[in-house]
PDB file of C-alpha atoms and ligand atoms in Angstrom:
ATOM      1  CA  MET A 536     -20.452  41.591 -37.055  1.00  0.00           C
ATOM      2  CA  ALA A 537     -21.437  37.715 -37.190  1.00  0.00           C
ATOM      3  CA  ASP A 538     -22.811  37.042 -33.279  1.00  0.00           C
ATOM      4  CA  ASP A 539     -20.933  33.548 -33.135  1.00  0.00           C
ATOM      5  CA  CYS A 540     -18.020  34.563 -34.688  1.00  0.00           C
ATOM      6  CA  ILE A 541     -15.167  34.468 -31.580  1.00  0.00           C
ATOM      7  CA  PHE A 542     -13.268  36.870 -33.503  1.00  0.00           C
ATOM      8  CA  CYS A 543     -15.762  39.417 -33.933  1.00  0.00           C
ATOM      9  CA  GLN A 544     -16.420  39.281 -30.393  1.00  0.00           C
ATOM     10  CA  ILE A 545     -13.192  39.917 -29.473  1.00  0.00           C
ATOM     11  CA  ALA A 546     -13.082  42.962 -31.989  1.00  0.00           C
ATOM     12  CA  GLY A 547     -16.196  44.164 -30.108  1.00  0.00           C
ATOM     13  CA  GLY A 548     -14.588  44.063 -26.886  1.00  0.00           C
ATOM     14  CA  LYS A 549     -16.920  41.421 -25.512  1.00  0.00           C
ATOM     15  CA  ILE A 550     -14.685  38.747 -24.843  1.00  0.00           C
ATOM     16  CA  PRO A 551     -10.864  39.707 -23.749  1.00  0.00           C
ATOM     17  CA  ALA A 552      -8.088  39.021 -25.567  1.00  0.00           C
ATOM     18  CA  ARG A 553      -4.559  40.464 -25.194  1.00  0.00           C
ATOM     19  CA  VAL A 554      -4.673  43.329 -27.662  1.00  0.00           C
ATOM     20  CA  VAL A 555      -1.372  45.031 -28.985  1.00  0.00           C
ATOM     21  CA  PHE A 556      -3.018  47.413 -31.412  1.00  0.00           C
ATOM     22  CA  GLN A 557      -5.823  48.826 -32.877  1.00  0.00           C
ATOM     23  CA  ASP A 558      -7.336  51.654 -35.137  1.00  0.00           C
ATOM     24  CA  GLU A 559     -10.910  51.595 -36.786  1.00  0.00           C
ATOM     25  CA  ASP A 560     -10.199  48.708 -39.418  1.00  0.00           C
ATOM     26  CA  VAL A 561      -7.789  46.449 -37.921  1.00  0.00           C
ATOM     27  CA  MET A 562      -6.728  44.679 -34.529  1.00  0.00           C
ATOM     28  CA  VAL A 563      -3.954  42.807 -33.475  1.00  0.00           C
ATOM     29  CA  PHE A 564      -3.681  40.561 -30.343  1.00  0.00           C
ATOM     30  CA  ARG A 565      -1.958  37.520 -29.014  1.00  0.00           C
ATOM     31  CA  ASP A 566      -2.982  33.933 -30.044  1.00  0.00           C
ATOM     32  CA  LEU A 567      -4.752  32.021 -27.514  1.00  0.00           C
ATOM     33  CA  THR A 568      -2.178  29.022 -28.126  1.00  0.00           C
ATOM     34  CA  PRO A 569       1.105  30.663 -29.451  1.00  0.00           C
ATOM     35  CA  LYS A 570       3.272  28.174 -31.480  1.00  0.00           C
ATOM     36  CA  ALA A 571       6.453  30.319 -31.166  1.00  0.00           C
ATOM     37  CA  PRO A 572       7.831  32.855 -28.223  1.00  0.00           C
ATOM     38  CA  SER A 573       5.795  35.812 -30.505  1.00  0.00           C
ATOM     39  CA  HIS A 574       2.097  34.726 -32.007  1.00  0.00           C
ATOM     40  CA  LEU A 575       0.059  37.499 -33.018  1.00  0.00           C
ATOM     41  CA  LEU A 576      -3.387  37.721 -34.955  1.00  0.00           C
ATOM     42  CA  VAL A 577      -3.699  40.647 -37.195  1.00  0.00           C
ATOM     43  CA  ILE A 578      -7.810  40.453 -38.302  1.00  0.00           C
ATOM     44  CA  PRO A 579      -9.995  43.045 -39.813  1.00  0.00           C
ATOM     45  CA  LYS A 580     -12.727  43.943 -37.474  1.00  0.00           C
ATOM     46  CA  ARG A 581     -15.112  43.665 -40.108  1.00  0.00           C
ATOM     47  CA  HIS A 582     -16.366  40.366 -40.454  1.00  0.00           C
ATOM     48  CA  ILE A 583     -14.953  38.403 -43.441  1.00  0.00           C
ATOM     49  CA  SER A 584     -15.007  34.776 -43.369  1.00  0.00           C
ATOM     50  CA  SER A 585     -11.728  33.862 -44.971  1.00  0.00           C
ATOM     51  CA  LEU A 586      -9.082  35.026 -47.517  1.00  0.00           C
ATOM     52  CA  ALA A 587     -11.231  33.584 -50.489  1.00  0.00           C
ATOM     53  CA  GLU A 588     -14.220  35.829 -49.212  1.00  0.00           C
ATOM     54  CA  THR A 589     -12.338  38.817 -50.333  1.00  0.00           C
ATOM     55  CA  ASP A 590     -12.333  40.502 -53.966  1.00  0.00           C
ATOM     56  CA  ASP A 591     -10.969  44.106 -55.767  1.00  0.00           C
ATOM     57  CA  ALA A 592     -13.067  46.187 -53.185  1.00  0.00           C
ATOM     58  CA  ASP A 593     -10.808  44.886 -50.481  1.00  0.00           C
ATOM     59  CA  SER A 594      -7.552  45.245 -51.800  1.00  0.00           C
ATOM     60  CA  GLY A 595      -6.922  48.446 -49.312  1.00  0.00           C
ATOM     61  CA  LEU A 596      -8.099  46.421 -46.132  1.00  0.00           C
ATOM     62  CA  LEU A 597      -5.870  43.675 -47.698  1.00  0.00           C
ATOM     63  CA  GLY A 598      -2.870  46.154 -47.682  1.00  0.00           C
ATOM     64  CA  LYS A 599      -3.512  47.268 -44.221  1.00  0.00           C
ATOM     65  CA  LEU A 600      -3.630  43.934 -42.913  1.00  0.00           C
ATOM     66  CA  LEU A 601      -0.103  43.247 -44.478  1.00  0.00           C
ATOM     67  CA  HIS A 602       1.569  46.492 -43.569  1.00  0.00           C
ATOM     68  CA  ARG A 603      -0.050  45.910 -39.845  1.00  0.00           C
ATOM     69  CA  ALA A 604       1.773  42.022 -39.931  1.00  0.00           C
ATOM     70  CA  VAL A 605       5.313  44.189 -40.553  1.00  0.00           C
ATOM     71  CA  GLU A 606       4.725  46.795 -37.831  1.00  0.00           C
ATOM     72  CA  THR A 607       3.614  44.035 -35.508  1.00  0.00           C
ATOM     73  CA  ALA A 608       6.828  42.054 -36.200  1.00  0.00           C
ATOM     74  CA  ARG A 609       9.020  45.477 -35.422  1.00  0.00           C
ATOM     75  CA  GLN A 610       7.313  45.964 -32.516  1.00  0.00           C
ATOM     76  CA  GLU A 611       7.864  42.451 -31.421  1.00  0.00           C
ATOM     77  CA  GLY A 612      11.859  42.934 -32.349  1.00  0.00           C
ATOM     78  CA  LEU A 613      11.734  40.027 -34.589  1.00  0.00           C
ATOM     79  CA  ASP A 614      14.407  41.828 -36.246  1.00  0.00           C
ATOM     80  CA  LYS A 615      15.979  38.066 -37.739  1.00  0.00           C
ATOM     81  CA  GLY A 616      12.938  37.191 -39.214  1.00  0.00           C
ATOM     82  CA  PHE A 617       9.122  36.242 -39.066  1.00  0.00           C
ATOM     83  CA  ARG A 618       6.579  34.186 -40.501  1.00  0.00           C
ATOM     84  CA  THR A 619       3.081  35.468 -41.724  1.00  0.00           C
ATOM     85  CA  VAL A 620       0.289  32.712 -42.579  1.00  0.00           C
ATOM     86  CA  ILE A 621      -2.873  32.864 -43.479  1.00  0.00           C
ATOM     87  CA  ASN A 622      -5.317  29.644 -43.621  1.00  0.00           C
ATOM     88  CA  THR A 623      -7.793  29.329 -45.790  1.00  0.00           C
ATOM     89  CA  GLY A 624     -10.637  26.868 -45.428  1.00  0.00           C
ATOM     90  CA  PRO A 625     -10.751  23.633 -43.956  1.00  0.00           C
ATOM     91  CA  GLU A 626      -7.617  22.136 -45.948  1.00  0.00           C
ATOM     92  CA  GLY A 627      -5.994  25.232 -45.598  1.00  0.00           C
ATOM     93  CA  GLY A 628      -5.753  24.307 -41.622  1.00  0.00           C
ATOM     94  CA  GLN A 629      -8.497  27.562 -40.759  1.00  0.00           C
ATOM     95  CA  THR A 630     -10.200  26.850 -37.689  1.00  0.00           C
ATOM     96  CA  VAL A 631     -11.574  29.907 -36.856  1.00  0.00           C
ATOM     97  CA  GLY A 632     -13.862  31.534 -39.717  1.00  0.00           C
ATOM     98  CA  HIS A 633     -12.814  35.325 -39.737  1.00  0.00           C
ATOM     99  CA  LEU A 634      -9.957  36.428 -42.047  1.00  0.00           C
ATOM    100  CA  HIS A 635      -6.904  36.524 -39.688  1.00  0.00           C
ATOM    101  CA  LEU A 636      -2.818  36.999 -40.495  1.00  0.00           C
ATOM    102  CA  HIS A 637      -0.556  34.864 -38.171  1.00  0.00           C
ATOM    103  CA  VAL A 638       2.444  36.316 -37.132  1.00  0.00           C
ATOM    104  CA  ILE A 639       5.067  34.085 -35.823  1.00  0.00           C
ATOM    105  CA  GLY A 640       8.456  34.548 -34.734  1.00  0.00           C
ATOM    106  CA  GLY A 641      11.064  34.371 -31.953  1.00  0.00           C
ATOM    107  CA  ARG A 642      12.494  30.956 -32.966  1.00  0.00           C
ATOM    108  CA  GLN A 643      13.867  29.374 -36.315  1.00  0.00           C
ATOM    109  CA  MET A 644      11.225  28.483 -38.683  1.00  0.00           C
ATOM    110  CA  THR A 645      11.370  25.242 -40.505  1.00  0.00           C
ATOM    111  CA  TRP A 646       9.397  24.608 -43.909  1.00  0.00           C
ATOM    112  CA  PRO A 647       7.341  23.153 -45.049  1.00  0.00           C
ATOM    113  CA  PRO A 648       4.991  23.677 -42.065  1.00  0.00           C
ATOM    114  CA  GLY A 649       3.603  20.366 -41.817  1.00  0.00           C
TER     115      GLY A 649
HETATM  116  P1  DGP B1651      -6.403  29.457 -37.824  1.00  0.00           P
HETATM  117  O1  DGP B1651      -6.085  28.019 -37.777  1.00  0.00           O
HETATM  118  O2  DGP B1651      -5.571  29.741 -39.029  1.00  0.00           O
HETATM  119  O3  DGP B1651      -7.884  29.374 -37.912  1.00  0.00           O
HETATM  120  O4  DGP B1651      -5.714  30.053 -36.514  1.00  0.00           O
HETATM  121  C1  DGP B1651      -6.935  30.026 -35.494  1.00  0.00           C
HETATM  122  C2  DGP B1651      -5.655  30.999 -34.390  1.00  0.00           C
HETATM  123  O5  DGP B1651      -6.735  31.246 -33.591  1.00  0.00           O
HETATM  124  C3  DGP B1651      -5.439  29.482 -33.504  1.00  0.00           C
HETATM  125  O6  DGP B1651      -3.688  29.298 -33.707  1.00  0.00           O
HETATM  126  C4  DGP B1651      -5.810  29.562 -32.032  1.00  0.00           C
HETATM  127  C5  DGP B1651      -6.415  30.963 -32.210  1.00  0.00           C
HETATM  128  N1  DGP B1651      -7.496  31.569 -31.479  1.00  0.00           N
HETATM  129  C6  DGP B1651      -8.953  30.508 -31.611  1.00  0.00           C
HETATM  130  N2  DGP B1651      -9.770  31.069 -30.492  1.00  0.00           N
HETATM  131  C7  DGP B1651      -9.072  32.110 -29.782  1.00  0.00           C
HETATM  132  C8  DGP B1651      -9.359  33.198 -28.801  1.00  0.00           C
HETATM  133  O7  DGP B1651     -10.422  33.374 -28.436  1.00  0.00           O
HETATM  134  N3  DGP B1651      -8.544  34.213 -28.642  1.00  0.00           N
HETATM  135  C9  DGP B1651      -7.125  34.114 -29.207  1.00  0.00           C
HETATM  136  N4  DGP B1651      -6.479  34.905 -28.606  1.00  0.00           N
HETATM  137  N5  DGP B1651      -6.860  33.395 -30.051  1.00  0.00           N
HETATM  138  C10 DGP B1651      -7.832  32.383 -30.497  1.00  0.00           C
END
């Protein structure tokens, strides 16, 4: 847990969020500033600052996060499709320094995202 990390604080129940799923390793909650009708964030409860900070030992956890993204999309009824995004580092557009996977859907997505 990183004391100054907003997602660690959400994972620890210290600040509120609209949580839709959690188990011992993973939490899913609604994005504060949704970019589509469904916009959720899948995070590891353990502090990992970005995808670039993961290694082989994290393979199981990364698989769990991806699987949870699929389950989240199912729960949201995104049967026509959805987008998963992991922004990494400043040039990747990452603004919160705790690994998170966006699950976005409920409208037509365009490519490239900009
Ligand atoms: P990124 O740019 O990939 O680092 O996305 C960070 C996302 O986190 C952004 O879409 C807004 C969301 N966010 C930031 N602060 C909070 C918060 O306090 N609560 C929730 N639910 N979402 C947040």
